Amino acid sequence: MKIKLFSAFLASSLLFGCASQTFTINGEGGEVPTSQKTQHFFVSGIGQEKITNAAEICGGAENIVKVEAQHTFMNGFLSFITYGIYTPRDAKVYCKSE
């Protein structure tokens, strides 16, 4: 019985999917994020939005290299244990280095 329960838990933990949306704007580069924030959503983020102004962070749109939104394993785990009440997401902005 314990083996079946452990197997079911292990199989369900593989469903904690990770996702990443990356928008490359002005070429390649920017290995280290200039800004990294955790965005907090509730009830799976239904009808909610968070705005990250990359042009403001990088000092102009011409300095933006990449914008990335990530749903990591830990974000999925937190969402799972709170039954979707709390659903965080990470937002990263990469700027051209001077």
Short mmCIF file of C-alpha atoms in Angstrom, two decimals:
data_model
loop_
_atom_site.label_atom_id
_atom_site.label_comp_id
_atom_site.label_asym_id
_atom_site.label_seq_id
_atom_site.Cartn_x
_atom_site.Cartn_y
_atom_site.Cartn_z
CA MET A 1 0.00 0.00 0.00
CA LYS A 2 2.79 2.42 0.90
CA ILE A 3 4.57 1.70 -2.37
CA LYS A 4 1.43 2.51 -4.38
CA LEU A 5 0.90 5.72 -2.42
CA PHE A 6 4.53 6.75 -2.91
CA SER A 7 4.33 5.92 -6.63
CA ALA A 8 1.17 8.02 -6.98
CA PHE A 9 2.83 10.93 -5.18
CA LEU A 10 5.94 10.65 -7.35
CA ALA A 11 3.87 10.52 -10.53
CA SER A 12 1.82 13.55 -9.49
CA SER A 13 4.95 15.50 -8.59
CA LEU A 14 6.08 15.15 -12.19
CA LEU A 15 2.96 17.10 -13.18
CA PHE A 16 4.21 20.25 -11.42
CA GLY A 17 5.29 21.48 -14.88
CA CYS A 18 7.67 24.30 -15.45
CA ALA A 19 7.13 26.86 -18.18
CA SER A 20 9.09 29.75 -19.60
CA GLN A 21 8.13 32.43 -22.11
CA THR A 22 11.12 34.32 -23.50
CA PHE A 23 10.93 37.36 -25.73
CA THR A 24 14.25 38.28 -27.37
CA ILE A 25 14.05 41.89 -28.54
CA ASN A 26 17.42 43.43 -29.44
CA GLY A 27 19.72 40.53 -30.26
CA GLU A 28 21.41 37.98 -28.07
CA GLY A 29 23.25 38.51 -24.83
CA GLY A 30 22.31 39.41 -21.31
CA GLU A 31 23.18 36.27 -19.39
CA VAL A 32 22.49 37.86 -16.00
CA PRO A 33 19.07 39.44 -15.41
CA THR A 34 19.09 43.16 -14.65
CA SER A 35 15.79 42.82 -12.79
CA GLN A 36 14.21 39.71 -11.30
CA LYS A 37 10.86 39.87 -9.48
CA THR A 38 8.39 37.35 -8.19
CA GLN A 39 4.87 38.27 -9.19
CA HIS A 40 2.13 37.15 -6.82
CA PHE A 41 -1.23 35.94 -8.15
CA PHE A 42 -4.22 34.52 -6.33
CA VAL A 43 -6.85 31.98 -7.42
CA SER A 44 -4.61 30.82 -10.28
CA GLY A 45 -4.27 34.38 -11.55
CA ILE A 46 -7.74 34.46 -13.09
CA GLY A 47 -8.43 37.99 -14.35
CA GLN A 48 -5.21 39.35 -12.85
CA GLU A 49 -2.22 40.91 -14.57
CA LYS A 50 1.10 42.33 -13.47
CA ILE A 51 2.98 44.80 -15.64
CA THR A 52 6.76 44.93 -15.83
CA ASN A 53 7.97 48.01 -17.70
CA ALA A 54 11.19 46.74 -19.29
CA ALA A 55 11.94 50.07 -21.02
CA GLU A 56 11.87 51.83 -17.67
CA ILE A 57 14.14 49.23 -16.08
CA CYS A 58 16.68 49.31 -18.94
CA GLY A 59 16.60 53.07 -19.53
CA GLY A 60 14.88 52.90 -22.93
CA ALA A 61 13.45 50.31 -25.30
CA GLU A 62 16.69 50.20 -27.30
CA ASN A 63 18.53 48.75 -24.28
CA ILE A 64 16.21 45.76 -23.75
CA VAL A 65 17.76 42.43 -24.73
CA LYS A 66 15.29 39.89 -23.37
CA VAL A 67 12.17 39.62 -21.21
CA GLU A 68 11.29 36.31 -19.59
CA ALA A 69 8.35 35.02 -17.54
CA GLN A 70 8.94 31.74 -15.72
CA HIS A 71 6.78 29.30 -13.82
CA THR A 72 9.39 27.27 -11.93
CA PHE A 73 9.07 23.99 -10.07
CA MET A 74 8.88 25.85 -6.76
CA ASN A 75 6.13 28.13 -8.12
CA GLY A 76 4.17 25.06 -9.19
CA PHE A 77 4.74 23.39 -5.85
CA LEU A 78 3.48 26.45 -3.94
CA SER A 79 0.43 26.58 -6.19
CA PHE A 80 -0.18 22.86 -5.63
CA ILE A 81 0.02 22.93 -1.83
CA THR A 82 -2.31 25.97 -1.66
CA TYR A 83 -4.79 24.39 -4.11
CA GLY A 84 -4.20 27.24 -6.59
CA ILE A 85 -5.08 29.98 -4.12
CA TYR A 86 -1.52 31.37 -4.35
CA THR A 87 0.17 31.16 -7.76
CA PRO A 88 3.54 32.96 -8.07
CA ARG A 89 5.49 33.61 -11.29
CA ASP A 90 9.00 34.98 -11.86
CA ALA A 91 9.63 37.86 -14.26
CA LYS A 92 13.15 38.67 -15.50
CA VAL A 93 14.38 41.58 -17.62
CA TYR A 94 17.78 41.48 -19.34
CA CYS A 95 19.36 44.77 -20.46
CA LYS A 96 22.35 45.55 -22.68
CA SER A 97 25.48 45.86 -20.61
CA GLU A 98 27.25 49.18 -20.93
#
